[in-house]
Amino acid sequence: MDDLNDVAVFVAVVDAGSFTRAAERLKVSRPVVSKQVSRLEESLGVRLLNRTTRRLSLTEAGRIFHAQTSRGLEDIAEARAEVSRLQEQPRGVLRINVPMSFGILHIAPLLPAFMQQYPELTVEMDLNDRKLDVIEEGFDASVRISDLPDSTLVARRLAPCRHVIVAAPAYLERHGIPDRPEDLLEHEVLSYSLQQSAQAWHFLEPGGQPTQVAVAGRLQVNNSLALREALLAGMGIARTPTFLVGDDLRQGRLTTVLDACRSLEVSIYIVYPQRRYLSPKVRAFADFLVAKIKDPPYWDQLSPQ
């Protein structure tokens, strides 16, 4: 940083035409200016200025150095101004990573209003169920559905993510309604393979007794939208988040079972690398999601919104 300051002082001396005028512009003493230029010359191992009592002139090395560094200082000043401008209001490119099904159902529909509110923002949304390294892969923020967020990231809770055990009425008419978690062993279970404890479902029964059931079925998928289609087709029973099937439950296309037993409970977070100097675009996006999704979330409302 001292070298950069010395370069800036040298350029100021050349542009002002004298040490005295440069000192006045920089609001420092003339000896300070002279010392910094001398230190720069010593660091470079070359004389940049020819000094006489009457005039100041550049050496050949000085002319080359001034031409290059003055452009560099202009670039730095422009970059600082641009960064400051970015901190004033949301603008630039916002790169976000979201789980695929949640992103399609609940983030994508919100983007038109968000982008209309912030017309200087460009959004790049990555739909991926894989847990990515936000920092390493260059994302500004990520939506995570988990029990505990990554401790290396700042996490802001958006809403709870309730899971329910559901099936189509037609399936239940053919195979009966399970009364206890153990009854699932007699049913065709549809599994979301990326879900936490996909093959071992945990329940808390009404009396507080924890129960685990090792489920198995002929269909396992790694996308919950595909799982929903199988449910609607009456292929079996599944444990699924209400954000996926809330409307189906309200419309009667799917029915919950084992309602007395608590199942998987996690939360939906927006996470980002740090809180200090948080960019306006990330803050705006997080605030927007909190305001739109709310707690309890709109998909858990009893009537259509």
Short mmCIF file of C-alpha atoms in Angstrom, two decimals:
data_model
loop_
_atom_site.label_atom_id
_atom_site.label_comp_id
_atom_site.label_asym_id
_atom_site.label_seq_id
_atom_site.Cartn_x
_atom_site.Cartn_y
_atom_site.Cartn_z
CA MET A 1 0.00 0.00 0.00
CA ASP A 2 2.93 2.38 0.69
CA ASP A 3 4.22 1.70 -2.84
CA LEU A 4 0.81 2.55 -4.30
CA ASN A 5 0.66 5.78 -2.30
CA ASP A 6 4.14 6.69 -3.47
CA VAL A 7 3.10 6.09 -7.08
CA ALA A 8 0.03 8.29 -6.61
CA VAL A 9 2.21 11.08 -5.19
CA PHE A 10 4.66 10.77 -8.11
CA VAL A 11 1.82 11.07 -10.62
CA ALA A 12 0.46 14.07 -8.73
CA VAL A 13 3.88 15.78 -8.89
CA VAL A 14 4.14 15.24 -12.64
CA ASP A 15 0.58 16.39 -13.28
CA ALA A 16 1.03 19.47 -11.07
CA GLY A 17 4.42 20.32 -12.54
CA SER A 18 6.11 20.86 -9.18
CA PHE A 19 6.54 19.41 -5.70
CA THR A 20 5.00 22.50 -4.12
CA ARG A 21 1.79 22.49 -6.15
CA ALA A 22 1.44 18.72 -5.68
CA ALA A 23 1.82 19.16 -1.92
CA GLU A 24 -0.91 21.81 -1.95
CA ARG A 25 -3.28 19.56 -3.90
CA LEU A 26 -2.58 16.59 -1.66
CA LYS A 27 -2.77 18.75 1.49
CA VAL A 28 0.58 17.55 2.82
CA SER A 29 3.94 19.26 3.25
CA ARG A 30 6.44 19.58 0.42
CA PRO A 31 9.11 17.51 2.30
CA VAL A 32 6.62 14.63 2.61
CA VAL A 33 6.02 14.68 -1.14
CA SER A 34 9.74 14.79 -1.87
CA LYS A 35 10.39 11.92 0.53
CA GLN A 36 7.74 9.71 -1.07
CA VAL A 37 9.04 10.29 -4.59
CA SER A 38 12.61 9.57 -3.45
CA ARG A 39 11.41 6.38 -1.74
CA LEU A 40 9.71 5.28 -4.95
CA GLU A 41 12.85 5.91 -6.99
CA GLU A 42 14.90 3.96 -4.46
CA SER A 43 12.42 1.08 -4.60
CA LEU A 44 12.56 1.01 -8.42
CA GLY A 45 16.31 1.56 -8.55
CA VAL A 46 15.98 4.30 -11.16
CA ARG A 47 15.67 8.08 -11.28
CA LEU A 48 12.25 9.24 -12.43
CA LEU A 49 12.61 13.02 -12.16
CA ASN A 50 15.38 15.50 -12.93
CA ARG A 51 15.22 18.19 -10.27
CA THR A 52 16.69 21.70 -10.55
CA THR A 53 15.91 24.86 -8.63
CA ARG A 54 13.89 26.21 -11.55
CA ARG A 55 12.28 23.26 -13.27
CA LEU A 56 11.24 19.65 -13.02
CA SER A 57 11.53 17.18 -15.89
CA LEU A 58 10.91 13.50 -16.44
CA THR A 59 13.65 11.06 -17.26
CA GLU A 60 13.00 8.46 -19.96
CA ALA A 61 12.17 5.95 -17.25
CA GLY A 62 9.95 8.56 -15.62
CA ARG A 63 7.97 9.13 -18.83
CA ILE A 64 7.33 5.41 -19.27
CA PHE A 65 6.46 4.91 -15.61
CA HIS A 66 4.11 7.93 -15.56
CA ALA A 67 2.27 6.83 -18.69
CA GLN A 68 1.64 3.35 -17.32
CA THR A 69 0.86 4.23 -13.70
CA SER A 70 -1.44 7.16 -14.46
CA ARG A 71 -3.66 4.82 -16.50
CA GLY A 72 -3.52 2.28 -13.69
CA LEU A 73 -4.52 4.85 -11.08
CA GLU A 74 -7.43 5.93 -13.28
CA ASP A 75 -8.55 2.29 -13.51
CA ILE A 76 -8.33 1.96 -9.72
CA ALA A 77 -10.34 5.15 -9.20
CA GLU A 78 -12.95 3.92 -11.65
CA ALA A 79 -13.10 0.52 -9.93
CA ARG A 80 -13.53 2.16 -6.52
CA ALA A 81 -16.33 4.31 -7.87
CA GLU A 82 -18.04 1.29 -9.41
CA VAL A 83 -17.79 -0.73 -6.19
CA SER A 84 -19.17 2.21 -4.21
CA ARG A 85 -22.02 2.45 -6.71
CA LEU A 86 -22.79 -1.23 -6.23
CA GLN A 87 -23.06 -0.66 -2.48
CA GLU A 88 -25.64 2.08 -2.92
CA GLN A 89 -28.50 -0.04 -4.31
CA PRO A 90 -29.05 -3.53 -5.73
CA ARG A 91 -27.43 -3.83 -9.14
CA GLY A 92 -25.09 -6.13 -11.02
CA VAL A 93 -25.35 -9.92 -11.27
CA LEU A 94 -26.96 -11.95 -8.47
CA ARG A 95 -25.90 -15.62 -8.63
CA ILE A 96 -28.14 -17.88 -6.54
CA ASN A 97 -28.30 -21.64 -6.03
CA VAL A 98 -31.59 -23.27 -5.03
CA PRO A 99 -32.91 -26.86 -4.73
CA MET A 100 -34.53 -27.86 -7.99
CA SER A 101 -38.13 -28.56 -7.00
CA PHE A 102 -38.35 -25.75 -4.47
CA GLY A 103 -36.78 -23.39 -6.96
CA ILE A 104 -39.20 -24.29 -9.74
CA LEU A 105 -42.29 -24.13 -7.51
CA HIS A 106 -41.53 -21.23 -5.19
CA ILE A 107 -38.50 -19.17 -6.26
CA ALA A 108 -39.00 -18.92 -10.03
CA PRO A 109 -42.56 -17.51 -9.66
CA LEU A 110 -41.21 -14.74 -7.39
CA LEU A 111 -38.43 -13.62 -9.73
CA PRO A 112 -40.54 -11.45 -12.08
CA ALA A 113 -41.70 -9.22 -9.21
CA PHE A 114 -38.22 -9.15 -7.67
CA MET A 115 -36.53 -8.20 -10.94
CA GLN A 116 -39.19 -5.58 -11.70
CA GLN A 117 -38.50 -4.06 -8.29
CA TYR A 118 -34.74 -3.97 -9.00
CA PRO A 119 -34.35 -3.28 -12.73
CA GLU A 120 -30.55 -2.94 -12.55
CA LEU A 121 -30.17 -6.52 -11.32
CA THR A 122 -29.42 -9.57 -13.48
CA VAL A 123 -30.24 -12.92 -11.86
CA GLU A 124 -28.47 -16.20 -12.57
CA MET A 125 -30.34 -19.03 -10.83
CA ASP A 126 -28.76 -22.48 -10.60
CA LEU A 127 -31.26 -25.29 -9.91
CA ASN A 128 -29.42 -28.13 -8.24
CA ASP A 129 -30.20 -30.54 -5.42
CA ARG A 130 -26.51 -31.12 -4.78
CA LYS A 131 -25.11 -29.26 -1.78
CA LEU A 132 -22.64 -26.86 -3.36
CA ASP A 133 -19.79 -24.88 -1.86
CA VAL A 134 -21.23 -21.37 -2.09
CA ILE A 135 -17.89 -19.61 -1.80
CA GLU A 136 -15.83 -21.93 -4.00
CA GLU A 137 -18.42 -21.98 -6.79
CA GLY A 138 -18.95 -18.22 -6.75
CA PHE A 139 -22.57 -17.95 -5.62
CA ASP A 140 -23.84 -14.86 -3.83
CA ALA A 141 -26.45 -16.86 -1.92
CA SER A 142 -28.04 -20.28 -1.70
CA VAL A 143 -31.36 -21.62 -0.47
CA ARG A 144 -30.86 -24.64 1.77
CA ILE A 145 -33.39 -27.09 3.22
CA SER A 146 -31.81 -28.78 6.22
CA ASP A 147 -31.95 -29.30 9.97
CA LEU A 148 -28.85 -27.20 10.61
CA PRO A 149 -27.23 -24.72 8.20
CA ASP A 150 -23.54 -24.74 7.31
CA SER A 151 -21.74 -23.11 10.26
CA THR A 152 -19.26 -21.42 7.91
CA LEU A 153 -22.05 -19.38 6.31
CA VAL A 154 -24.46 -16.76 7.55
CA ALA A 155 -27.93 -18.34 7.63
CA ARG A 156 -31.29 -16.57 7.69
CA ARG A 157 -34.32 -18.76 8.33
CA LEU A 158 -37.13 -18.32 5.82
CA ALA A 159 -39.70 -20.83 7.03
CA PRO A 160 -40.22 -24.26 8.53
CA CYS A 161 -40.27 -27.21 6.16
CA ARG A 162 -42.86 -29.71 7.40
CA HIS A 163 -42.93 -33.22 6.04
CA VAL A 164 -46.08 -35.30 5.81
CA ILE A 165 -46.90 -38.87 4.83
CA VAL A 166 -49.21 -38.73 1.83
CA ALA A 167 -50.91 -40.89 -0.77
CA ALA A 168 -53.61 -40.53 -3.41
CA PRO A 169 -57.15 -41.41 -2.30
CA ALA A 170 -57.28 -44.09 -5.00
CA TYR A 171 -54.19 -45.80 -3.57
CA LEU A 172 -55.61 -45.77 -0.04
CA GLU A 173 -58.89 -47.22 -1.27
CA ARG A 174 -57.01 -50.16 -2.79
CA HIS A 175 -54.47 -50.77 -0.02
CA GLY A 176 -56.02 -49.36 3.15
CA ILE A 177 -54.93 -46.56 5.49
CA PRO A 178 -51.95 -47.18 7.80
CA ASP A 179 -52.78 -46.58 11.49
CA ARG A 180 -49.26 -46.83 12.91
CA PRO A 181 -45.79 -46.27 11.43
CA GLU A 182 -45.16 -50.02 11.40
CA ASP A 183 -48.05 -50.45 8.99
CA LEU A 184 -45.89 -48.86 6.29
CA LEU A 185 -44.08 -52.18 5.98
CA GLU A 186 -47.19 -53.49 4.24
CA HIS A 187 -47.36 -50.61 1.74
CA GLU A 188 -45.64 -49.58 -1.46
CA VAL A 189 -43.35 -46.77 -0.31
CA LEU A 190 -42.05 -44.18 -2.78
CA SER A 191 -38.67 -42.73 -1.80
CA TYR A 192 -36.88 -39.48 -2.57
CA SER A 193 -33.32 -40.79 -2.61
CA LEU A 194 -31.63 -37.49 -1.71
CA GLN A 195 -33.82 -36.92 1.34
CA GLN A 196 -32.42 -37.18 4.83
CA SER A 197 -32.86 -40.75 6.15
CA ALA A 198 -34.50 -41.80 2.90
CA GLN A 199 -34.72 -45.49 3.84
CA ALA A 200 -35.27 -45.08 7.59
CA TRP A 201 -38.25 -42.93 8.50
CA HIS A 202 -38.32 -41.55 12.03
CA PHE A 203 -41.53 -40.73 13.86
CA LEU A 204 -42.49 -39.35 17.24
CA GLU A 205 -45.71 -41.07 18.30
CA PRO A 206 -48.44 -39.26 20.31
CA GLY A 207 -47.09 -40.53 23.63
CA GLY A 208 -43.62 -39.22 22.81
CA GLN A 209 -42.23 -42.61 21.84
CA PRO A 210 -39.69 -42.43 19.00
CA THR A 211 -40.15 -44.99 16.27
CA GLN A 212 -38.03 -45.86 13.25
CA VAL A 213 -39.34 -47.78 10.26
CA ALA A 214 -37.06 -49.22 7.58
CA VAL A 215 -39.07 -48.54 4.45
CA ALA A 216 -38.64 -50.10 1.05
CA GLY A 217 -40.35 -49.78 -2.28
CA ARG A 218 -39.90 -50.34 -5.98
CA LEU A 219 -39.52 -46.68 -6.91
CA GLN A 220 -36.76 -44.35 -5.77
CA VAL A 221 -36.22 -40.97 -7.47
CA ASN A 222 -33.82 -38.10 -6.94
CA ASN A 223 -36.30 -35.38 -7.88
CA SER A 224 -39.35 -34.58 -5.77
CA LEU A 225 -41.40 -33.31 -8.72
CA ALA A 226 -41.11 -36.79 -10.24
CA LEU A 227 -42.09 -38.23 -6.85
CA ARG A 228 -45.20 -36.05 -6.81
CA GLU A 229 -46.24 -37.38 -10.22
CA ALA A 230 -45.93 -40.95 -8.92
CA LEU A 231 -48.03 -40.03 -5.88
CA LEU A 232 -50.76 -38.48 -8.02
CA ALA A 233 -50.78 -41.60 -10.18
CA GLY A 234 -51.59 -43.69 -7.08
CA MET A 235 -48.33 -45.65 -7.10
CA GLY A 236 -47.77 -45.56 -3.33
CA ILE A 237 -47.12 -43.63 -0.11
CA ALA A 238 -44.34 -41.07 0.32
CA ARG A 239 -42.85 -38.75 2.92
CA THR A 240 -42.70 -35.36 1.30
CA PRO A 241 -42.43 -31.67 2.21
CA THR A 242 -45.65 -29.68 2.24
CA PHE A 243 -44.13 -27.09 -0.12
CA LEU A 244 -44.40 -29.80 -2.79
CA VAL A 245 -47.94 -31.03 -2.13
CA GLY A 246 -49.72 -28.20 -0.27
CA ASP A 247 -52.03 -27.40 -3.16
CA ASP A 248 -52.70 -31.10 -3.83
CA LEU A 249 -53.78 -31.53 -0.20
CA ARG A 250 -56.10 -28.50 -0.36
CA GLN A 251 -57.66 -29.76 -3.61
CA GLY A 252 -58.05 -33.35 -2.35
CA ARG A 253 -55.73 -34.88 -4.92
CA LEU A 254 -53.60 -36.26 -2.08
CA THR A 255 -54.39 -37.21 1.51
CA THR A 256 -52.20 -37.25 4.61
CA VAL A 257 -51.94 -40.34 6.80
CA LEU A 258 -50.38 -40.97 10.23
CA ASP A 259 -51.24 -37.39 11.20
CA ALA A 260 -50.88 -38.14 14.91
CA CYS A 261 -47.18 -38.95 14.45
CA ARG A 262 -44.61 -36.22 13.93
CA SER A 263 -42.28 -36.87 11.02
CA LEU A 264 -39.19 -35.14 9.61
CA GLU A 265 -38.95 -31.46 10.54
CA VAL A 266 -36.30 -29.18 9.04
CA SER A 267 -36.11 -25.53 7.98
CA ILE A 268 -35.59 -23.49 4.83
CA TYR A 269 -32.71 -21.03 4.98
CA ILE A 270 -31.05 -18.52 2.73
CA VAL A 271 -27.30 -18.68 3.32
CA TYR A 272 -24.50 -16.40 2.16
CA PRO A 273 -20.76 -16.06 2.87
CA GLN A 274 -20.60 -13.15 5.31
CA ARG A 275 -22.61 -10.44 7.05
CA ARG A 276 -20.01 -7.62 7.05
CA TYR A 277 -20.18 -5.51 3.89
CA LEU A 278 -23.17 -7.56 2.74
CA SER A 279 -23.98 -6.39 -0.77
CA PRO A 280 -27.34 -4.67 -1.31
CA LYS A 281 -28.33 -7.26 -3.92
CA VAL A 282 -28.02 -10.16 -1.44
CA ARG A 283 -29.74 -8.22 1.33
CA ALA A 284 -32.56 -7.25 -1.03
CA PHE A 285 -33.06 -10.85 -2.18
CA ALA A 286 -33.09 -12.21 1.39
CA ASP A 287 -35.55 -9.53 2.55
CA PHE A 288 -37.75 -10.21 -0.47
CA LEU A 289 -37.93 -13.96 0.24
CA VAL A 290 -38.69 -13.41 3.93
CA ALA A 291 -41.54 -11.04 3.05
CA LYS A 292 -43.03 -13.32 0.39
CA ILE A 293 -42.68 -16.77 1.99
CA LYS A 294 -43.41 -15.80 5.61
CA ASP A 295 -43.73 -18.07 8.64
CA PRO A 296 -45.96 -20.06 8.50
CA PRO A 297 -45.38 -20.30 4.74
CA TYR A 298 -48.18 -19.70 2.29
CA TRP A 299 -48.16 -23.32 1.06
CA ASP A 300 -49.26 -24.48 4.53
CA GLN A 301 -52.38 -22.30 4.50
CA LEU A 302 -55.67 -24.17 4.66
CA SER A 303 -57.21 -22.32 1.74
CA PRO A 304 -55.69 -21.39 -1.64
CA GLN A 305 -53.93 -18.02 -1.65
#
